[in-house]
Amino acid sequence: MNDRYSRQELFSPIGKEGQKNIADKHVLIVGAGALGTAGAEGLVRAGVGKLTIVDRDYVEWSNLQRQQLYDEEDANKKMPKAVAAKVRLVNVNSNVKIEAHVMDGTAAKLEPLLHDVHLILDATDNFDTRMVINDLSQKHDIPWIYGACVGSFGMSYTIIPQKTPCLHCLLEHVPIGGMTCDTAGIISPAVQMVVAYQLSEALKLLVEDEEALRQTLVSFDLWKNQYTAIKVGKVKKETCLSCGSDRTYPFLAFENQTKTEVLCGRDTVQIRPSKPVQYDLKKLAGQLRHEGIVEQNPYLLSLTLETSRLVIFRDGRVFVHGTKDIDAAKTLYYRYLG
């Protein structure tokens, strides 16, 4: 007899009925970095029925310090994080249906994935994507769990449409918009603490025990031994354009989505073409082989130049490494791909 979930079922708030509920649920994780890999592994080990992973990036050596599903081979091969995560997770629990999407978390890309999703887990590194998640959550009545960390600091909050303030409401009252990893770095215990809060809340939602949900926004600093829990229920605004009575979901409008951006904590600019593009990577490798060092896998192509590197994805996105200057990045983009 397979007793894979026996210890989890012995926990009375879950039990056998709760385990069945977990197995019937579909979770979408947006981001497969530090928070995303730990959250995905926790859900897969817990026996979630289906997991969809969305991530735009590939594995680099600097990820290995805290992104627990990846290894040196993934970094050497520049494997897309979503793909590498799926490979590892299938070996953890083959009973879970896992989908991996190598793409940017835009409204146009995410919305088609939501038709049977019960919960969204935030594992992103930027507020543009979080605000898209927030509006999609409100539009489709899907709970989502916000999480962020930088340095030794972390924060998490569970957002339930119709009941709690949304992220748009919170941003006007709670100082959570300034969190980035640009200069502060990050230690892995902060990641694990945020994930512990996110996964605990996720399990409560998956077993349909909403009464057990935390009613506060929690933040902590592990290095400074600080912990704060803030009641934010009263900041919900009837006039909020994302969750109020006359909502317009402003962050789902294409004109509000960043097409060119500096990636968090890196000398890298992402350029997303204004029109859909699908690159033939084999053909492109032939065209660029005399321009620099070309490396390729089934998902992306890397062109290393003297002082910079272009990473070109099949879906048309390009990472220009070696600069935070958007104009300089665009110049390189048009020189080699225009």
PDB file of C-alpha atoms in Angstrom, residues 81-300:
ATOM      1  CA  LYS A  81      14.003  27.473 -15.480  1.00  0.00           C
ATOM      2  CA  ALA A  82      10.482  26.251 -16.161  1.00  0.00           C
ATOM      3  CA  VAL A  83      11.818  23.295 -18.173  1.00  0.00           C
ATOM      4  CA  ALA A  84      14.540  22.391 -15.675  1.00  0.00           C
ATOM      5  CA  ALA A  85      12.050  22.636 -12.810  1.00  0.00           C
ATOM      6  CA  LYS A  86       9.601  20.310 -14.536  1.00  0.00           C
ATOM      7  CA  VAL A  87      12.320  17.716 -15.203  1.00  0.00           C
ATOM      8  CA  ARG A  88      13.244  17.644 -11.515  1.00  0.00           C
ATOM      9  CA  LEU A  89       9.668  17.712 -10.220  1.00  0.00           C
ATOM     10  CA  VAL A  90       8.491  14.840 -12.407  1.00  0.00           C
ATOM     11  CA  ASN A  91      11.108  12.710 -10.654  1.00  0.00           C
ATOM     12  CA  VAL A  92       9.863  13.907  -7.263  1.00  0.00           C
ATOM     13  CA  ASN A  93       6.231  12.931  -7.881  1.00  0.00           C
ATOM     14  CA  SER A  94       5.206  11.362 -11.172  1.00  0.00           C
ATOM     15  CA  ASN A  95       1.523  11.468 -10.179  1.00  0.00           C
ATOM     16  CA  VAL A  96       1.364  15.257 -10.489  1.00  0.00           C
ATOM     17  CA  LYS A  97       0.547  16.708 -13.888  1.00  0.00           C
ATOM     18  CA  ILE A  98       3.109  19.431 -14.544  1.00  0.00           C
ATOM     19  CA  GLU A  99       3.069  21.998 -17.333  1.00  0.00           C
ATOM     20  CA  ALA A 100       6.039  24.268 -18.034  1.00  0.00           C
ATOM     21  CA  HIS A 101       5.822  27.484 -20.047  1.00  0.00           C
ATOM     22  CA  VAL A 102       8.935  29.438 -21.033  1.00  0.00           C
ATOM     23  CA  MET A 103       7.407  32.885 -21.445  1.00  0.00           C
ATOM     24  CA  ASP A 104       6.914  36.300 -19.949  1.00  0.00           C
ATOM     25  CA  GLY A 105       4.123  36.668 -17.411  1.00  0.00           C
ATOM     26  CA  THR A 106       2.029  39.143 -19.386  1.00  0.00           C
ATOM     27  CA  ALA A 107      -1.760  39.318 -19.212  1.00  0.00           C
ATOM     28  CA  ALA A 108      -2.079  37.982 -22.757  1.00  0.00           C
ATOM     29  CA  LYS A 109       0.083  34.966 -21.932  1.00  0.00           C
ATOM     30  CA  LEU A 110      -1.273  34.195 -18.457  1.00  0.00           C
ATOM     31  CA  GLU A 111      -5.008  34.598 -18.963  1.00  0.00           C
ATOM     32  CA  PRO A 112      -5.451  31.569 -21.286  1.00  0.00           C
ATOM     33  CA  LEU A 113      -3.891  29.358 -18.578  1.00  0.00           C
ATOM     34  CA  LEU A 114      -6.486  30.212 -15.925  1.00  0.00           C
ATOM     35  CA  HIS A 115      -9.584  28.270 -16.965  1.00  0.00           C
ATOM     36  CA  ASP A 116      -9.185  25.529 -14.309  1.00  0.00           C
ATOM     37  CA  VAL A 117      -6.715  27.165 -11.877  1.00  0.00           C
ATOM     38  CA  HIS A 118      -7.736  27.199  -8.197  1.00  0.00           C
ATOM     39  CA  LEU A 119      -4.802  29.198  -6.787  1.00  0.00           C
ATOM     40  CA  ILE A 120      -1.985  31.438  -8.035  1.00  0.00           C
ATOM     41  CA  LEU A 121       1.336  31.540  -6.219  1.00  0.00           C
ATOM     42  CA  ASP A 122       3.418  34.680  -6.708  1.00  0.00           C
ATOM     43  CA  ALA A 123       7.107  33.927  -7.184  1.00  0.00           C
ATOM     44  CA  THR A 124       7.978  36.890  -9.381  1.00  0.00           C
ATOM     45  CA  ASP A 125      10.692  39.513  -8.960  1.00  0.00           C
ATOM     46  CA  ASN A 126       8.856  42.593 -10.214  1.00  0.00           C
ATOM     47  CA  PHE A 127       5.683  44.540  -9.517  1.00  0.00           C
ATOM     48  CA  ASP A 128       4.627  44.835 -13.152  1.00  0.00           C
ATOM     49  CA  THR A 129       3.914  41.107 -13.205  1.00  0.00           C
ATOM     50  CA  ARG A 130       2.422  41.123  -9.714  1.00  0.00           C
ATOM     51  CA  MET A 131      -0.075  43.780 -10.705  1.00  0.00           C
ATOM     52  CA  VAL A 132      -1.069  41.691 -13.731  1.00  0.00           C
ATOM     53  CA  ILE A 133      -1.548  38.682 -11.425  1.00  0.00           C
ATOM     54  CA  ASN A 134      -3.591  40.848  -9.074  1.00  0.00           C
ATOM     55  CA  ASP A 135      -5.971  42.015 -11.807  1.00  0.00           C
ATOM     56  CA  LEU A 136      -6.324  38.520 -13.265  1.00  0.00           C
ATOM     57  CA  SER A 137      -7.084  37.205  -9.786  1.00  0.00           C
ATOM     58  CA  GLN A 138      -9.862  39.742  -9.329  1.00  0.00           C
ATOM     59  CA  LYS A 139     -11.258  39.279 -12.832  1.00  0.00           C
ATOM     60  CA  HIS A 140     -11.403  35.470 -12.595  1.00  0.00           C
ATOM     61  CA  ASP A 141     -12.103  35.181  -8.848  1.00  0.00           C
ATOM     62  CA  ILE A 142      -8.952  33.155  -8.122  1.00  0.00           C
ATOM     63  CA  PRO A 143      -7.092  33.541  -4.786  1.00  0.00           C
ATOM     64  CA  TRP A 144      -3.404  34.364  -4.942  1.00  0.00           C
ATOM     65  CA  ILE A 145      -0.585  34.519  -2.422  1.00  0.00           C
ATOM     66  CA  TYR A 146       1.863  37.392  -2.614  1.00  0.00           C
ATOM     67  CA  GLY A 147       5.461  36.750  -1.586  1.00  0.00           C
ATOM     68  CA  ALA A 148       8.693  38.723  -1.811  1.00  0.00           C
ATOM     69  CA  CYS A 149      12.129  38.689  -0.222  1.00  0.00           C
ATOM     70  CA  VAL A 150      15.398  40.584  -0.399  1.00  0.00           C
ATOM     71  CA  GLY A 151      18.463  40.438   1.821  1.00  0.00           C
ATOM     72  CA  SER A 152      17.224  38.832   5.064  1.00  0.00           C
ATOM     73  CA  PHE A 153      13.778  40.447   4.762  1.00  0.00           C
ATOM     74  CA  GLY A 154      10.593  38.809   3.536  1.00  0.00           C
ATOM     75  CA  MET A 155       6.882  39.481   3.242  1.00  0.00           C
ATOM     76  CA  SER A 156       3.721  37.560   2.373  1.00  0.00           C
ATOM     77  CA  TYR A 157      -0.019  38.164   2.147  1.00  0.00           C
ATOM     78  CA  THR A 158      -2.970  36.085   0.974  1.00  0.00           C
ATOM     79  CA  ILE A 159      -5.443  37.832  -1.322  1.00  0.00           C
ATOM     80  CA  ILE A 160      -8.988  36.478  -1.654  1.00  0.00           C
ATOM     81  CA  PRO A 161     -11.174  38.212  -4.274  1.00  0.00           C
ATOM     82  CA  GLN A 162     -14.350  39.804  -2.870  1.00  0.00           C
ATOM     83  CA  LYS A 163     -13.024  39.471   0.704  1.00  0.00           C
ATOM     84  CA  THR A 164      -9.572  40.963   1.260  1.00  0.00           C
ATOM     85  CA  PRO A 165      -7.848  44.101  -0.011  1.00  0.00           C
ATOM     86  CA  CYS A 166      -6.061  43.462  -3.292  1.00  0.00           C
ATOM     87  CA  LEU A 167      -2.463  44.407  -3.994  1.00  0.00           C
ATOM     88  CA  HIS A 168      -3.595  47.620  -5.692  1.00  0.00           C
ATOM     89  CA  CYS A 169      -5.329  48.644  -2.445  1.00  0.00           C
ATOM     90  CA  LEU A 170      -2.299  47.738  -0.338  1.00  0.00           C
ATOM     91  CA  LEU A 171       0.225  49.676  -2.407  1.00  0.00           C
ATOM     92  CA  GLU A 172      -1.379  52.958  -1.358  1.00  0.00           C
ATOM     93  CA  HIS A 173      -1.073  52.175   2.356  1.00  0.00           C
ATOM     94  CA  VAL A 174       1.704  49.633   2.979  1.00  0.00           C
ATOM     95  CA  PRO A 175       5.365  50.194   1.956  1.00  0.00           C
ATOM     96  CA  ILE A 176       5.846  47.032  -0.096  1.00  0.00           C
ATOM     97  CA  GLY A 177       6.608  48.487  -3.527  1.00  0.00           C
ATOM     98  CA  GLY A 178      10.306  49.185  -2.953  1.00  0.00           C
ATOM     99  CA  MET A 179      11.496  45.621  -2.493  1.00  0.00           C
ATOM    100  CA  THR A 180      14.122  44.664  -5.064  1.00  0.00           C
ATOM    101  CA  CYS A 181      17.248  42.524  -5.122  1.00  0.00           C
ATOM    102  CA  ASP A 182      19.269  45.130  -7.048  1.00  0.00           C
ATOM    103  CA  THR A 183      21.701  46.017  -4.281  1.00  0.00           C
ATOM    104  CA  ALA A 184      20.848  44.041  -1.131  1.00  0.00           C
ATOM    105  CA  GLY A 185      21.407  40.486  -2.343  1.00  0.00           C
ATOM    106  CA  ILE A 186      19.533  37.663  -0.639  1.00  0.00           C
ATOM    107  CA  ILE A 187      20.134  34.786   1.759  1.00  0.00           C
ATOM    108  CA  SER A 188      18.338  31.475   1.352  1.00  0.00           C
ATOM    109  CA  PRO A 189      16.754  31.354   4.847  1.00  0.00           C
ATOM    110  CA  ALA A 190      14.694  34.425   3.926  1.00  0.00           C
ATOM    111  CA  VAL A 191      13.451  32.566   0.858  1.00  0.00           C
ATOM    112  CA  GLN A 192      12.515  29.504   2.880  1.00  0.00           C
ATOM    113  CA  MET A 193      10.642  31.581   5.457  1.00  0.00           C
ATOM    114  CA  VAL A 194       8.510  33.314   2.816  1.00  0.00           C
ATOM    115  CA  VAL A 195       7.816  29.967   1.164  1.00  0.00           C
ATOM    116  CA  ALA A 196       6.796  28.482   4.513  1.00  0.00           C
ATOM    117  CA  TYR A 197       4.155  31.195   4.870  1.00  0.00           C
ATOM    118  CA  GLN A 198       3.026  30.826   1.256  1.00  0.00           C
ATOM    119  CA  LEU A 199       2.790  27.037   1.350  1.00  0.00           C
ATOM    120  CA  SER A 200       0.938  27.028   4.671  1.00  0.00           C
ATOM    121  CA  GLU A 201      -1.655  29.388   3.248  1.00  0.00           C
ATOM    122  CA  ALA A 202      -1.762  27.409   0.000  1.00  0.00           C
ATOM    123  CA  LEU A 203      -2.541  24.160   1.824  1.00  0.00           C
ATOM    124  CA  LYS A 204      -5.347  25.867   3.758  1.00  0.00           C
ATOM    125  CA  LEU A 205      -6.892  27.010   0.497  1.00  0.00           C
ATOM    126  CA  LEU A 206      -6.380  23.685  -1.256  1.00  0.00           C
ATOM    127  CA  VAL A 207      -8.134  21.757   1.531  1.00  0.00           C
ATOM    128  CA  GLU A 208     -10.851  24.460   1.567  1.00  0.00           C
ATOM    129  CA  ASP A 209     -10.238  25.662   5.125  1.00  0.00           C
ATOM    130  CA  GLU A 210     -10.504  29.423   4.566  1.00  0.00           C
ATOM    131  CA  GLU A 211     -11.285  30.063   8.246  1.00  0.00           C
ATOM    132  CA  ALA A 212      -7.698  29.077   9.057  1.00  0.00           C
ATOM    133  CA  LEU A 213      -6.185  31.676   6.717  1.00  0.00           C
ATOM    134  CA  ARG A 214      -3.935  34.309   8.228  1.00  0.00           C
ATOM    135  CA  GLN A 215      -5.699  37.660   8.365  1.00  0.00           C
ATOM    136  CA  THR A 216      -2.544  39.787   8.370  1.00  0.00           C
ATOM    137  CA  LEU A 217       0.274  40.857   6.091  1.00  0.00           C
ATOM    138  CA  VAL A 218       3.378  39.335   7.624  1.00  0.00           C
ATOM    139  CA  SER A 219       6.927  40.655   7.296  1.00  0.00           C
ATOM    140  CA  PHE A 220      10.184  39.721   8.964  1.00  0.00           C
ATOM    141  CA  ASP A 221      13.918  40.334   9.007  1.00  0.00           C
ATOM    142  CA  LEU A 222      15.775  37.190  10.017  1.00  0.00           C
ATOM    143  CA  TRP A 223      19.113  38.944  10.491  1.00  0.00           C
ATOM    144  CA  LYS A 224      17.683  41.652  12.724  1.00  0.00           C
ATOM    145  CA  ASN A 225      15.327  39.249  14.514  1.00  0.00           C
ATOM    146  CA  GLN A 226      12.281  41.332  13.649  1.00  0.00           C
ATOM    147  CA  TYR A 227       8.722  40.174  12.943  1.00  0.00           C
ATOM    148  CA  THR A 228       5.605  42.185  12.118  1.00  0.00           C
ATOM    149  CA  ALA A 229       2.013  41.201  11.377  1.00  0.00           C
ATOM    150  CA  ILE A 230      -0.189  44.028  10.100  1.00  0.00           C
ATOM    151  CA  LYS A 231      -3.985  43.958   9.943  1.00  0.00           C
ATOM    152  CA  VAL A 232      -4.882  45.429   6.565  1.00  0.00           C
ATOM    153  CA  GLY A 233      -8.539  44.532   6.168  1.00  0.00           C
ATOM    154  CA  LYS A 234      -9.677  48.145   6.475  1.00  0.00           C
ATOM    155  CA  VAL A 235      -7.585  49.355   3.511  1.00  0.00           C
ATOM    156  CA  LYS A 236      -9.872  47.637   0.998  1.00  0.00           C
ATOM    157  CA  LYS A 237     -11.229  50.418  -1.227  1.00  0.00           C
ATOM    158  CA  GLU A 238     -14.616  50.430  -2.878  1.00  0.00           C
ATOM    159  CA  THR A 239     -13.142  52.775  -5.494  1.00  0.00           C
ATOM    160  CA  CYS A 240     -10.183  50.496  -6.322  1.00  0.00           C
ATOM    161  CA  LEU A 241      -9.990  50.000 -10.084  1.00  0.00           C
ATOM    162  CA  SER A 242      -8.788  46.427  -9.589  1.00  0.00           C
ATOM    163  CA  CYS A 243     -11.227  45.112  -6.960  1.00  0.00           C
ATOM    164  CA  GLY A 244     -13.798  47.872  -6.329  1.00  0.00           C
ATOM    165  CA  SER A 245     -17.388  48.223  -7.462  1.00  0.00           C
ATOM    166  CA  ASP A 246     -16.450  49.897 -10.749  1.00  0.00           C
ATOM    167  CA  ARG A 247     -13.355  47.888 -11.588  1.00  0.00           C
ATOM    168  CA  THR A 248     -11.574  48.256 -14.925  1.00  0.00           C
ATOM    169  CA  TYR A 249      -8.532  45.994 -14.329  1.00  0.00           C
ATOM    170  CA  PRO A 250      -6.059  48.697 -15.431  1.00  0.00           C
ATOM    171  CA  PHE A 251      -2.984  46.459 -15.354  1.00  0.00           C
ATOM    172  CA  LEU A 252      -4.391  44.116 -17.977  1.00  0.00           C
ATOM    173  CA  ALA A 253      -4.257  46.806 -20.653  1.00  0.00           C
ATOM    174  CA  PHE A 254      -1.454  46.076 -23.132  1.00  0.00           C
ATOM    175  CA  GLU A 255      -0.240  49.677 -23.097  1.00  0.00           C
ATOM    176  CA  ASN A 256       0.501  49.303 -19.374  1.00  0.00           C
ATOM    177  CA  GLN A 257       2.746  46.285 -19.869  1.00  0.00           C
ATOM    178  CA  THR A 258       6.486  46.947 -20.001  1.00  0.00           C
ATOM    179  CA  LYS A 259       8.006  46.005 -23.353  1.00  0.00           C
ATOM    180  CA  THR A 260      11.594  46.844 -22.432  1.00  0.00           C
ATOM    181  CA  GLU A 261      12.878  46.582 -18.871  1.00  0.00           C
ATOM    182  CA  VAL A 262      15.989  46.178 -16.749  1.00  0.00           C
ATOM    183  CA  LEU A 263      15.829  42.814 -14.985  1.00  0.00           C
ATOM    184  CA  CYS A 264      15.970  42.793 -11.220  1.00  0.00           C
ATOM    185  CA  GLY A 265      19.452  42.661  -9.740  1.00  0.00           C
ATOM    186  CA  ARG A 266      21.265  42.168 -13.041  1.00  0.00           C
ATOM    187  CA  ASP A 267      23.087  44.156 -15.710  1.00  0.00           C
ATOM    188  CA  THR A 268      20.507  42.859 -18.144  1.00  0.00           C
ATOM    189  CA  VAL A 269      17.755  44.383 -20.267  1.00  0.00           C
ATOM    190  CA  GLN A 270      14.846  42.339 -21.573  1.00  0.00           C
ATOM    191  CA  ILE A 271      13.404  43.391 -24.925  1.00  0.00           C
ATOM    192  CA  ARG A 272       9.983  42.030 -25.853  1.00  0.00           C
ATOM    193  CA  PRO A 273       8.980  42.594 -29.481  1.00  0.00           C
ATOM    194  CA  SER A 274       5.806  44.595 -30.078  1.00  0.00           C
ATOM    195  CA  LYS A 275       4.531  41.924 -32.477  1.00  0.00           C
ATOM    196  CA  PRO A 276       4.633  38.128 -32.015  1.00  0.00           C
ATOM    197  CA  VAL A 277       7.861  36.537 -33.238  1.00  0.00           C
ATOM    198  CA  GLN A 278       8.894  32.877 -33.393  1.00  0.00           C
ATOM    199  CA  TYR A 279      12.595  32.407 -34.092  1.00  0.00           C
ATOM    200  CA  ASP A 280      14.010  29.419 -35.943  1.00  0.00           C
ATOM    201  CA  LEU A 281      16.979  29.038 -33.624  1.00  0.00           C
ATOM    202  CA  LYS A 282      18.922  26.714 -35.938  1.00  0.00           C
ATOM    203  CA  LYS A 283      18.626  29.168 -38.818  1.00  0.00           C
ATOM    204  CA  LEU A 284      19.474  32.094 -36.568  1.00  0.00           C
ATOM    205  CA  ALA A 285      22.566  30.308 -35.263  1.00  0.00           C
ATOM    206  CA  GLY A 286      23.811  30.001 -38.824  1.00  0.00           C
ATOM    207  CA  GLN A 287      23.254  33.707 -39.444  1.00  0.00           C
ATOM    208  CA  LEU A 288      25.077  34.774 -36.271  1.00  0.00           C
ATOM    209  CA  ARG A 289      27.949  32.280 -36.134  1.00  0.00           C
ATOM    210  CA  HIS A 290      30.440  34.805 -37.544  1.00  0.00           C
ATOM    211  CA  GLU A 291      29.382  37.566 -35.125  1.00  0.00           C
ATOM    212  CA  GLY A 292      30.576  35.950 -31.907  1.00  0.00           C
ATOM    213  CA  ILE A 293      30.407  32.752 -29.851  1.00  0.00           C
ATOM    214  CA  VAL A 294      27.074  31.026 -30.477  1.00  0.00           C
ATOM    215  CA  GLU A 295      25.638  28.463 -28.051  1.00  0.00           C
ATOM    216  CA  GLN A 296      22.240  26.861 -28.472  1.00  0.00           C
ATOM    217  CA  ASN A 297      19.776  24.500 -26.846  1.00  0.00           C
ATOM    218  CA  PRO A 298      16.213  23.670 -27.947  1.00  0.00           C
ATOM    219  CA  TYR A 299      14.805  26.714 -26.150  1.00  0.00           C
ATOM    220  CA  LEU A 300      17.246  29.593 -26.630  1.00  0.00           C
TER     221      LEU A 300
END
